[in-house]
């Protein structure tokens, strides 16, 4: 069995869609109140780019706005996300805790590598008590390049990881695994895309399947469950 698993957060462990639209609506209604936005909240456009760092998100959603407005919107959006988490409006995906317990029982260490901001990640970890199992949670903000492959590399170096997999729902997770010589496990969840998952070594549609597939991993090979 693998020594470690490195998990993405949004769309892999945390059902971001449960608070995404609420928080994004809040952010764009705030822009409307300042006469800085007209029309509906661009939720579908956000879903298309889900998984990229937030500065990239605001460049895409607010292409005609200044960096100052983007930064203000980002800060407001983060506040609303955290508040909705604290109110219990979000949720983990099914079997996160059961899977984490299984991994720890089998001497597999757990890390989180996310494009989310540290305060946001911390609020999820704290609300769901994930630090019972997770060794450390890493944010893309800790890496100058803002590249997930570099973030995973930093985790590998810090903890001297030799035999591991990255578990995530988007291409950035799969690339982070491949570029660091790790197994890429794709999650066919809410924000995933089939053309991206096709590049993973293994694809699952429920985290509980990790309990089975991890016992059989020897070297990467395409498998769909």
Coordinates of N, CA and C in Angstrom, one line a residue:
X1 N 0.8 -1.2 0.0 CA 0.0 0.0 0.0 C 0.9 1.3 0.0
X2 N 0.3 2.3 -0.5 CA 1.1 3.6 -0.6 C 1.4 4.2 0.8
X3 N 2.5 4.9 0.8 CA 3.0 5.5 2.0 C 2.1 6.7 2.4
X4 N 1.7 7.5 1.4 CA 0.9 8.7 1.6 C -0.1 9.0 0.5
X5 N -1.1 9.8 0.9 CA -2.1 10.3 -0.1 C -2.2 11.8 0.1
X6 N -2.1 12.5 -1.1 CA -2.3 13.9 -1.1 C -3.6 14.3 -1.8
X7 N -4.5 14.9 -1.0 CA -5.9 15.1 -1.5 C -6.0 16.6 -1.9
X8 N -6.8 16.8 -3.0 CA -7.3 18.1 -3.3 C -8.5 18.4 -2.3
X9 N -8.9 19.6 -2.1 CA -10.0 19.9 -1.2 C -11.3 20.1 -2.0
X10 N -11.4 21.2 -2.7 CA -12.6 21.5 -3.4 C -13.0 20.5 -4.5
X11 N -14.2 20.0 -4.4 CA -14.6 19.0 -5.4 C -14.1 17.7 -5.2
X12 N -13.3 17.4 -4.2 CA -12.7 16.1 -3.9 C -13.1 15.7 -2.5
X13 N -12.8 16.5 -1.5 CA -13.1 16.2 -0.1 C -14.4 17.0 0.3
X14 N -14.4 18.3 -0.2 CA -15.5 19.2 0.3 C -16.4 19.5 -0.9
X15 N -17.7 19.4 -0.6 CA -18.7 19.7 -1.7 C -18.9 21.2 -1.8
X16 N -18.0 21.8 -2.5 CA -18.0 23.2 -2.6 C -19.2 23.8 -3.2
X17 N -19.9 23.0 -4.1 CA -21.1 23.5 -4.8 C -22.2 23.9 -3.8
X18 N -22.2 23.3 -2.6 CA -23.2 23.6 -1.6 C -23.2 25.0 -1.1
X19 N -22.0 25.6 -1.1 CA -21.8 27.0 -0.6 C -21.3 27.9 -1.7
X20 N -21.0 27.4 -2.8 CA -20.4 28.2 -3.9 C -21.4 29.2 -4.4
X21 N -22.5 28.8 -4.8 CA -23.5 29.7 -5.5 C -24.0 30.8 -4.4
X22 N -24.2 30.3 -3.2 CA -24.6 31.3 -2.2 C -23.5 32.4 -2.0
X23 N -22.3 32.0 -1.9 CA -21.2 32.9 -1.7 C -20.9 33.8 -2.9
X24 N -21.0 33.2 -4.1 CA -20.7 33.9 -5.3 C -21.8 34.9 -5.5
X25 N -23.1 34.5 -5.2 CA -24.2 35.5 -5.3 C -24.0 36.7 -4.4
X26 N -23.6 36.4 -3.2 CA -23.3 37.4 -2.2 C -22.2 38.4 -2.8
X27 N -21.2 37.9 -3.4 CA -20.1 38.7 -3.9 C -20.6 39.6 -5.0
X28 N -21.4 39.0 -5.9 CA -21.8 39.8 -7.1 C -22.9 40.7 -6.8
X29 N -23.7 40.4 -5.8 CA -24.7 41.3 -5.3 C -24.1 42.5 -4.6
X30 N -23.0 42.2 -4.0 CA -22.2 43.3 -3.4 C -21.6 44.2 -4.4
X31 N -21.2 43.6 -5.6 CA -20.7 44.5 -6.7 C -21.8 45.3 -7.3
X32 N -23.0 44.7 -7.4 CA -24.2 45.4 -7.9 C -24.5 46.6 -7.0
X33 N -24.4 46.4 -5.7 CA -24.7 47.5 -4.8 C -23.8 48.7 -4.9
X34 N -22.6 48.4 -5.5 CA -21.6 49.4 -5.7 C -21.6 49.9 -7.2
X35 N -22.6 49.4 -7.9 CA -22.7 49.8 -9.4 C -21.5 49.3 -10.2
X36 N -21.0 48.1 -9.8 CA -19.8 47.6 -10.5 C -20.2 46.3 -11.3
X37 N -21.4 45.9 -11.3 CA -21.8 44.7 -12.0 C -23.3 44.8 -12.4
X38 N -23.6 44.3 -13.6 CA -24.9 44.2 -14.1 C -25.1 42.8 -14.6
X39 N -26.3 42.2 -14.4 CA -26.6 40.9 -14.9 C -26.5 39.9 -13.8
X40 N -26.7 38.6 -14.2 CA -26.7 37.5 -13.3 C -25.3 37.1 -12.8
X41 N -25.2 36.4 -11.7 CA -24.0 35.9 -11.2 C -23.4 34.8 -12.2
X42 N -22.2 34.9 -12.6 CA -21.6 34.0 -13.6 C -21.2 32.6 -13.0
X43 N -22.2 32.0 -12.4 CA -21.9 30.7 -11.7 C -21.4 29.6 -12.7
X44 N -21.9 29.5 -13.9 CA -21.5 28.5 -14.8 C -20.1 28.7 -15.3
X45 N -19.7 29.9 -15.5 CA -18.3 30.2 -15.9 C -17.4 29.9 -14.8
X46 N -17.8 30.1 -13.5 CA -17.0 29.7 -12.4 C -16.8 28.2 -12.3
X47 N -17.8 27.5 -12.6 CA -17.8 26.0 -12.5 C -16.8 25.5 -13.6
X48 N -16.8 26.2 -14.7 CA -15.9 25.7 -15.8 C -14.4 25.9 -15.4
X49 N -14.1 26.8 -14.6 CA -12.7 27.1 -14.3 C -12.4 26.7 -12.8
X50 N -13.3 26.0 -12.2 CA -13.1 25.6 -10.8 C -11.8 24.8 -10.7
X51 N -11.1 25.1 -9.7 CA -9.8 24.4 -9.4 C -8.6 25.3 -9.7
X52 N -8.8 26.4 -10.4 CA -7.6 27.3 -10.6 C -7.5 28.2 -9.4
X53 N -6.3 28.8 -9.2 CA -6.1 29.8 -8.1 C -7.1 30.9 -8.2
X54 N -7.5 31.5 -7.1 CA -8.5 32.5 -7.1 C -8.1 33.8 -7.9
X55 N -6.9 34.2 -7.9 CA -6.5 35.4 -8.7 C -6.9 35.1 -10.2
X56 N -6.7 33.9 -10.6 CA -7.1 33.6 -12.0 C -8.6 33.6 -12.2
X57 N -9.3 33.1 -11.1 CA -10.8 33.1 -11.2 C -11.3 34.5 -11.4
X58 N -10.8 35.5 -10.7 CA -11.3 36.9 -10.8 C -10.9 37.5 -12.0
X59 N -9.8 37.2 -12.6 CA -9.4 37.7 -13.9 C -10.4 37.2 -15.0
X60 N -10.9 36.0 -14.8 CA -11.8 35.4 -15.8 C -13.2 36.0 -15.6
X61 N -13.7 36.1 -14.3 CA -15.0 36.6 -14.0 C -15.2 38.1 -14.1
X62 N -14.1 38.8 -13.8 CA -14.1 40.3 -13.9 C -13.0 40.8 -14.8
X63 N -13.1 40.4 -16.1 CA -12.0 40.8 -17.0 C -11.9 42.3 -17.3
X64 N -12.9 43.0 -17.0 CA -12.9 44.5 -17.3 C -12.8 45.3 -16.0
X65 N -12.5 44.7 -14.9 CA -12.4 45.4 -13.7 C -10.9 45.5 -13.3
X66 N -10.6 46.5 -12.4 CA -9.3 46.7 -12.0 C -8.8 45.6 -11.0
X67 N -7.5 45.5 -10.8 CA -7.0 44.5 -9.8 C -7.5 44.9 -8.4
X68 N -7.7 46.1 -8.2 CA -8.2 46.6 -6.8 C -9.6 46.0 -6.6
X69 N -10.4 46.1 -7.6 CA -11.8 45.6 -7.4 C -11.8 44.1 -7.3
X70 N -10.9 43.4 -8.1 CA -10.8 42.0 -8.0 C -10.4 41.5 -6.6
X71 N -9.4 42.2 -6.1 CA -8.9 41.9 -4.8 C -10.0 42.1 -3.7
X72 N -10.7 43.2 -3.8 CA -11.8 43.5 -2.9 C -12.9 42.4 -3.0
X73 N -13.2 42.0 -4.2 CA -14.2 41.0 -4.4 C -13.8 39.6 -3.8
X74 N -12.5 39.3 -4.1 CA -11.9 38.1 -3.6 C -12.0 38.0 -2.0
X75 N -11.7 39.2 -1.4 CA -11.8 39.2 0.1 C -13.2 39.0 0.6
X76 N -14.1 39.7 -0.1 CA -15.5 39.6 0.3 C -16.1 38.2 0.1
X77 N -15.7 37.6 -1.0 CA -16.1 36.2 -1.4 C -15.6 35.2 -0.3
X78 N -14.3 35.4 0.1 CA -13.7 34.5 1.1 C -14.5 34.6 2.4
X79 N -14.8 35.9 2.8 CA -15.6 36.1 4.0 C -16.9 35.3 4.0
X80 N -17.6 35.4 2.9 CA -18.9 34.7 2.7 C -18.7 33.2 2.7
X81 N -17.7 32.7 2.0 CA -17.4 31.2 2.1 C -17.2 30.7 3.5
X82 N -16.4 31.4 4.2 CA -16.0 31.0 5.6 C -17.3 31.1 6.5
X83 N -18.1 32.1 6.3 CA -19.3 32.2 7.1 C -20.2 31.1 6.8
X84 N -20.4 30.8 5.6 CA -21.3 29.7 5.2 C -20.8 28.3 5.7
X85 N -19.5 28.1 5.7 CA -18.9 26.9 6.3 C -19.2 26.8 7.8
X86 N -19.0 27.9 8.5 CA -19.2 28.0 9.9 C -20.7 27.8 10.3
X87 N -21.6 28.1 9.4 CA -23.0 27.9 9.6 C -23.5 26.5 9.2
X88 N -22.5 25.7 8.8 CA -22.8 24.3 8.4 C -23.6 24.1 7.1
X89 N -23.4 25.1 6.2 CA -24.1 25.0 4.9 C -23.4 24.1 3.9
X90 N -22.1 23.8 4.2 CA -21.3 23.0 3.3 C -21.4 21.5 3.7
X91 N -20.7 20.7 3.0 CA -20.6 19.3 3.4 C -19.4 18.6 2.8
X92 N -18.9 17.6 3.5 CA -17.9 16.7 2.9 C -18.5 15.8 2.0
X93 N -17.8 15.2 1.0 CA -18.3 14.2 0.2 C -18.5 12.9 1.0
X94 N -19.4 12.0 0.6 CA -19.6 10.8 1.3 C -18.3 10.0 1.6
X95 N -18.2 9.4 2.8 CA -17.1 8.5 3.1 C -15.8 9.1 3.3
X96 N -15.7 10.5 3.4 CA -14.4 11.1 3.7 C -13.8 10.6 5.0
X97 N -14.6 10.7 6.1 CA -14.0 10.3 7.4 C -13.8 8.8 7.5
X98 N -14.6 8.0 6.9 CA -14.4 6.6 6.9 C -13.1 6.2 6.1
X99 N -12.9 6.9 5.0 CA -11.7 6.6 4.2 C -10.4 7.1 4.9
X100 N -10.5 8.3 5.6 CA -9.4 8.8 6.3 C -9.0 7.8 7.5
X101 N -10.0 7.3 8.2 CA -9.8 6.4 9.3 C -9.1 5.1 8.8
X102 N -9.6 4.6 7.6 CA -9.0 3.4 7.0 C -7.5 3.7 6.7
X103 N -7.2 4.8 6.1 CA -5.8 5.2 5.7 C -4.9 5.2 6.9
X104 N -5.3 5.9 7.9 CA -4.5 6.0 9.1 C -4.3 4.6 9.8
X105 N -5.3 3.8 9.8 CA -5.2 2.4 10.4 C -4.2 1.6 9.6
X106 N -4.0 2.0 8.3 CA -3.1 1.2 7.4 C -1.8 2.0 7.2
X107 N -1.5 2.9 8.2 CA -0.2 3.6 8.2 C 0.0 4.4 6.9
X108 N -1.0 5.0 6.4 CA -0.9 5.8 5.2 C -1.1 7.3 5.7
X109 N -0.2 8.1 5.5 CA -0.3 9.5 6.0 C -1.1 10.3 5.0
X110 N -1.8 11.4 5.5 CA -2.7 12.1 4.7 C -2.3 13.6 4.6
X111 N -2.3 14.2 3.5 CA -2.1 15.6 3.3 C -3.1 16.2 2.4
X112 N -3.3 17.5 2.5 CA -4.2 18.2 1.6 C -3.4 19.3 0.9
X113 N -3.6 19.3 -0.4 CA -2.9 20.3 -1.3 C -4.0 21.0 -2.1
X114 N -4.3 22.3 -1.8 CA -5.4 23.0 -2.4 C -5.0 24.3 -3.0
X115 N -5.8 24.7 -4.0 CA -5.7 26.1 -4.6 C -6.5 27.1 -3.7
X116 N -7.1 26.6 -2.7 CA -7.9 27.5 -1.8 C -6.9 28.3 -0.9
X117 N -7.5 29.4 -0.4 CA -6.7 30.3 0.5 C -6.6 29.6 1.9
X118 N -5.5 29.9 2.7 CA -5.3 29.3 4.0 C -6.5 29.4 4.9
X119 N -7.1 30.6 5.0 CA -8.2 30.8 6.0 C -9.4 30.0 5.6
X120 N -9.6 29.8 4.3 CA -10.7 29.0 3.8 C -10.5 27.5 4.2
X121 N -9.3 27.1 3.9 CA -9.0 25.7 4.1 C -9.0 25.4 5.6
X122 N -8.5 26.3 6.4 CA -8.5 26.1 7.9 C -9.9 26.0 8.4
X123 N -10.8 26.8 7.9 CA -12.2 26.8 8.4 C -12.9 25.4 8.1
X124 N -12.6 24.8 7.0 CA -13.1 23.5 6.6 C -12.5 22.4 7.6
X125 N -11.2 22.4 7.7 CA -10.5 21.5 8.5 C -11.0 21.6 10.0
X126 N -11.2 22.8 10.4 CA -11.6 23.0 11.8 C -13.0 22.5 12.0
X127 N -13.9 22.9 11.1 CA -15.4 22.6 11.3 C -15.6 21.1 11.3
X128 N -14.9 20.4 10.4 CA -15.1 18.9 10.3 C -14.0 18.1 11.0
X129 N -13.2 18.8 11.8 CA -12.2 18.1 12.6 C -11.3 17.2 11.8
X130 N -10.9 17.6 10.6 CA -10.1 16.8 9.8 C -8.7 16.6 10.2
X131 N -8.2 17.5 11.1 CA -6.9 17.4 11.6 C -6.7 16.2 12.5
X132 N -7.7 15.5 12.8 CA -7.6 14.2 13.5 C -6.8 13.2 12.6
X133 N -6.9 13.4 11.3 CA -6.3 12.4 10.4 C -5.2 13.1 9.5
X134 N -5.4 14.4 9.2 CA -4.5 15.1 8.2 C -3.3 15.6 8.9
X135 N -2.1 15.2 8.3 CA -0.8 15.6 8.8 C -0.7 17.1 8.7
X136 N -0.9 17.6 7.5 CA -0.8 19.1 7.2 C -1.6 19.4 6.0
X137 N -2.2 20.7 6.0 CA -2.9 21.2 4.9 C -2.1 22.3 4.3
X138 N -1.9 22.2 2.9 CA -1.1 23.2 2.2 C -2.0 24.0 1.2
X139 N -1.7 25.3 1.2 CA -2.4 26.2 0.2 C -1.5 26.6 -0.9
X140 N -2.0 26.8 -2.1 CA -1.2 27.2 -3.2 C -0.6 28.6 -2.9
X141 N -1.1 29.3 -1.9 CA -0.5 30.6 -1.6 C 0.9 30.5 -1.0
X142 N 1.2 29.2 -0.6 CA 2.6 29.0 0.0 C 3.6 28.9 -1.1
X143 N 3.2 28.8 -2.4 CA 4.1 28.6 -3.5 C 4.2 29.8 -4.4
X144 N 5.3 30.3 -4.6 CA 5.4 31.6 -5.5 C 4.9 31.3 -6.9
X145 N 5.1 30.2 -7.4 CA 4.7 29.9 -8.8 C 3.2 29.7 -8.9
X146 N 2.5 29.5 -7.8 CA 1.0 29.3 -7.8 C 0.7 28.1 -8.7
X147 N 1.6 27.1 -8.7 CA 1.4 25.9 -9.5 C 1.3 24.7 -8.6
X148 N 0.2 23.9 -8.9 CA 0.0 22.8 -7.9 C 1.0 21.7 -8.0
X149 N 1.7 21.6 -9.1 CA 2.7 20.6 -9.2 C 3.9 21.0 -8.3
X150 N 4.2 22.3 -8.2 CA 5.2 22.7 -7.3 C 4.8 22.6 -5.8
X151 N 3.5 22.8 -5.6 CA 3.0 22.6 -4.2 C 3.1 21.1 -3.7
X152 N 2.8 20.2 -4.6 CA 2.9 18.8 -4.3 C 4.4 18.4 -4.1
X153 N 5.2 19.0 -4.9 CA 6.7 18.8 -4.8 C 7.2 19.2 -3.4
X154 N 6.7 20.4 -3.0 CA 7.1 20.9 -1.7 C 6.7 19.9 -0.5
X155 N 5.5 19.3 -0.7 CA 5.0 18.4 0.3 C 5.9 17.1 0.3
X156 N 6.2 16.7 -0.9 CA 7.1 15.5 -1.0 C 8.5 15.7 -0.3
X157 N 9.0 16.9 -0.6 CA 10.3 17.2 0.0 C 10.3 17.4 1.5
X158 N 9.3 18.1 2.0 CA 9.2 18.3 3.4 C 9.0 17.0 4.2
X159 N 8.3 16.1 3.7 CA 8.0 14.8 4.4 C 8.7 13.6 3.9
X160 N 9.6 13.9 2.9 CA 10.4 12.8 2.4 C 9.6 11.6 1.9
X161 N 8.6 12.0 1.1 CA 7.6 11.0 0.6 C 8.2 10.3 -0.7
X162 N 8.1 9.0 -0.7 CA 8.6 8.2 -1.8 C 7.5 7.5 -2.6
X163 N 6.5 7.1 -2.0 CA 5.5 6.3 -2.6 C 4.1 6.8 -2.3
X164 N 3.5 7.5 -3.2 CA 2.3 8.2 -2.9 C 1.4 8.4 -4.1
X165 N 0.2 8.9 -3.9 CA -0.8 9.3 -4.9 C -1.4 10.6 -4.6
X166 N -1.8 11.3 -5.7 CA -2.5 12.6 -5.6 C -4.0 12.2 -6.0
X167 N -4.9 12.6 -5.1 CA -6.3 12.3 -5.3 C -7.0 13.7 -5.6
X168 N -7.6 13.8 -6.8 CA -8.3 15.1 -7.1 C -9.2 14.9 -8.3
X169 N -10.0 16.0 -8.5 CA -11.0 16.0 -9.5 C -10.7 16.7 -10.8
X170 N -9.6 17.4 -10.8 CA -9.3 18.3 -12.0 C -7.9 18.0 -12.6
X171 N -7.6 18.5 -13.8 CA -6.4 18.2 -14.5 C -5.2 18.7 -13.7
X172 N -5.3 19.8 -12.9 CA -4.2 20.3 -12.1 C -3.7 19.2 -11.1
X173 N -4.7 18.5 -10.6 CA -4.3 17.4 -9.6 C -3.6 16.2 -10.3
X174 N -4.1 15.9 -11.5 CA -3.5 14.8 -12.3 C -2.1 15.1 -12.7
X175 N -1.9 16.4 -13.2 CA -0.6 16.8 -13.6 C 0.4 16.9 -12.4
X176 N -0.2 17.3 -11.3 CA 0.7 17.4 -10.1 C 1.2 16.0 -9.7
X177 N 0.4 15.0 -9.9 CA 0.9 13.6 -9.6 C 1.9 13.2 -10.6
X178 N 1.5 13.3 -11.9 CA 2.4 12.8 -13.0 C 3.8 13.5 -13.0
X179 N 3.8 14.8 -12.8 CA 5.0 15.6 -12.8 C 5.9 15.3 -11.6
X180 N 5.4 14.7 -10.6 CA 6.2 14.3 -9.4 C 6.3 12.8 -9.3
X181 N 6.0 12.1 -10.3 CA 6.2 10.6 -10.3 C 5.3 9.9 -9.3
X182 N 4.1 10.4 -9.1 CA 3.2 9.8 -8.2 C 2.0 9.2 -9.0
X183 N 1.2 8.4 -8.3 CA 0.0 7.8 -8.9 C -1.1 8.9 -9.0
X184 N -1.8 9.0 -10.1 CA -2.8 10.0 -10.2 C -4.2 9.3 -10.1
X185 N -4.9 9.7 -9.1 CA -6.3 9.1 -8.9 C -7.3 10.2 -9.1
X186 N -8.1 10.1 -10.1 CA -9.1 11.1 -10.5 C -10.4 10.7 -9.9
X187 N -11.1 11.8 -9.4 CA -12.4 11.6 -8.8 C -13.5 12.1 -9.7
X188 N -14.4 11.2 -10.1 CA -15.5 11.6 -11.0 C -16.6 12.2 -10.2
X189 N -16.4 13.5 -9.8 CA -17.3 14.2 -8.9 C -17.9 15.4 -9.7
X190 N -18.5 16.3 -8.9 CA -19.3 17.4 -9.5 C -18.6 18.2 -10.5
X191 N -17.3 18.6 -10.3 CA -16.6 19.5 -11.2 C -15.7 18.9 -12.2
X192 N -15.6 17.5 -12.1 CA -14.7 16.8 -13.0 C -15.1 16.8 -14.4
X193 N -14.1 16.6 -15.3 CA -14.4 16.6 -16.7 C -13.8 15.3 -17.3
X194 N -14.6 14.6 -18.1 CA -14.1 13.2 -18.6 C -12.8 13.3 -19.3
X195 N -12.6 14.4 -20.1 CA -11.4 14.5 -20.9 C -10.2 14.7 -20.0
X196 N -10.4 15.3 -18.8 CA -9.3 15.4 -17.9 C -9.0 14.1 -17.1
X197 N -10.1 13.5 -16.7 CA -10.0 12.2 -15.9 C -9.3 11.1 -16.8
X198 N -9.4 11.2 -18.1 CA -8.9 10.2 -19.0 C -7.3 10.2 -18.8
X199 N -6.7 11.2 -18.3 CA -5.3 11.2 -18.1 C -4.9 10.7 -16.7
X200 N -5.8 10.3 -15.9 CA -5.5 9.7 -14.6 C -5.1 8.3 -14.7
X201 N -4.4 7.7 -13.7 CA -4.1 6.3 -13.7 C -5.3 5.5 -13.2
X202 N -6.0 6.1 -12.3 CA -7.2 5.4 -11.7 C -8.3 6.4 -11.6
X203 N -9.5 6.0 -11.8 CA -10.7 6.9 -11.7 C -11.7 6.3 -10.7
X204 N -12.2 7.0 -9.8 CA -13.2 6.5 -8.8 C -14.4 7.5 -8.8
X205 N -15.5 7.0 -8.4 CA -16.7 7.8 -8.3 C -17.2 7.9 -6.8
X206 N -16.4 7.3 -5.9 CA -16.7 7.4 -4.5 C -15.4 7.2 -3.7
X207 N -15.2 8.0 -2.7 CA -13.9 7.8 -2.0 C -13.7 6.5 -1.3
X208 N -14.8 5.8 -1.0 CA -14.7 4.6 -0.3 C -14.0 3.5 -1.2
X209 N -14.0 3.7 -2.5 CA -13.3 2.8 -3.4 C -11.8 2.8 -3.2
X210 N -11.3 3.9 -2.5 CA -9.8 3.9 -2.2 C -9.4 2.8 -1.3
X211 N -10.3 2.3 -0.5 CA -10.0 1.2 0.4 C -9.7 -0.1 -0.4
X212 N -10.2 -0.2 -1.6 CA -10.0 -1.4 -2.4 C -8.8 -1.1 -3.3
X213 N -8.8 0.0 -4.1 CA -7.8 0.2 -5.1 C -6.4 0.4 -4.5
X214 N -6.3 1.0 -3.3 CA -5.0 1.2 -2.8 C -4.2 0.0 -2.4
X215 N -4.9 -1.0 -2.1 CA -4.3 -2.3 -1.7 C -3.7 -3.0 -2.9
X216 N -4.2 -2.6 -4.1 CA -3.7 -3.3 -5.3 C -2.7 -2.5 -6.1
X217 N -2.5 -1.3 -5.7 CA -1.6 -0.4 -6.5 C -0.1 -0.9 -6.5
X218 N 0.4 -1.1 -7.6 CA 1.8 -1.4 -7.7 C 2.5 -0.4 -8.6
X219 N 1.9 -0.1 -9.7 CA 2.4 0.9 -10.6 C 1.2 1.5 -11.4
X220 N 1.3 2.8 -11.8 CA 0.1 3.4 -12.4 C -0.4 2.6 -13.6
X221 N -1.7 2.4 -13.7 CA -2.3 1.9 -14.9 C -3.8 2.4 -14.9
X222 N -4.3 2.6 -16.1 CA -5.7 3.2 -16.2 C -6.7 2.1 -15.8
X223 N -7.6 2.6 -14.8 CA -8.6 1.7 -14.3 C -9.8 2.6 -14.0
X224 N -11.0 2.2 -14.4 CA -12.2 2.9 -14.1 C -13.2 2.1 -13.2
X225 N -13.7 2.6 -12.1 CA -14.5 1.8 -11.2 C -15.9 2.5 -11.3

